[in-house]
Amino acid sequence: MVPRTKEELKKMVTQTTVETYEELTPQLIVLLDQTKHNEKLTEAQKQDEILLHMMGYIKSCTNEIIVEVLSEILGLD
């Protein structure tokens, strides 16, 4: 679908955003759980690792959203 208005584009991006975050969330949960239960790390190190996981998650989601929306607009497979 090629959006014809800014509102259509906004709806497309929002839908893709929700789908992407839902798709990638289980992977984040596994990483967070592993970090929280890692006995080799101090609490400060765990917090640092969790922050890095969150930043990576947001970056991955953002990249996926951009690729999905652009590929749909451009008709790419």
mmCIF file of C-alpha atoms in Angstrom, residues 10-35:
data_model
loop_
_atom_site.group_PDB
_atom_site.id
_atom_site.type_symbol
_atom_site.label_atom_id
_atom_site.label_comp_id
_atom_site.label_asym_id
_atom_site.label_seq_id
_atom_site.Cartn_x
_atom_site.Cartn_y
_atom_site.Cartn_z
ATOM 1 C CA LYS A 10 1.119 7.732 10.153
ATOM 2 C CA LYS A 11 -1.298 4.787 10.407
ATOM 3 C CA MET A 12 1.084 2.561 8.450
ATOM 4 C CA VAL A 13 4.036 3.477 10.655
ATOM 5 C CA THR A 14 1.992 3.037 13.840
ATOM 6 C CA GLN A 15 0.743 -0.394 12.791
ATOM 7 C CA THR A 16 4.230 -1.504 11.810
ATOM 8 C CA THR A 17 5.617 -0.148 15.085
ATOM 9 C CA VAL A 18 3.154 -2.125 17.194
ATOM 10 C CA GLU A 19 3.789 -5.317 15.217
ATOM 11 C CA THR A 20 7.568 -4.921 15.389
ATOM 12 C CA TYR A 21 7.700 -4.240 19.110
ATOM 13 C CA GLU A 22 5.394 -7.201 19.801
ATOM 14 C CA GLU A 23 7.525 -9.445 17.592
ATOM 15 C CA LEU A 24 10.852 -8.505 19.168
ATOM 16 C CA THR A 25 9.743 -8.213 22.817
ATOM 17 C CA PRO A 26 10.161 -11.926 23.667
ATOM 18 C CA GLN A 27 13.839 -11.751 22.698
ATOM 19 C CA LEU A 28 14.329 -8.734 24.966
ATOM 20 C CA ILE A 29 12.618 -10.485 27.861
ATOM 21 C CA VAL A 30 14.979 -13.458 27.544
ATOM 22 C CA LEU A 31 18.026 -11.165 27.541
ATOM 23 C CA LEU A 32 16.767 -9.214 30.554
ATOM 24 C CA ASP A 33 16.007 -12.397 32.468
ATOM 25 C CA GLN A 34 19.441 -13.839 31.738
ATOM 26 C CA THR A 35 21.088 -10.623 32.862
#
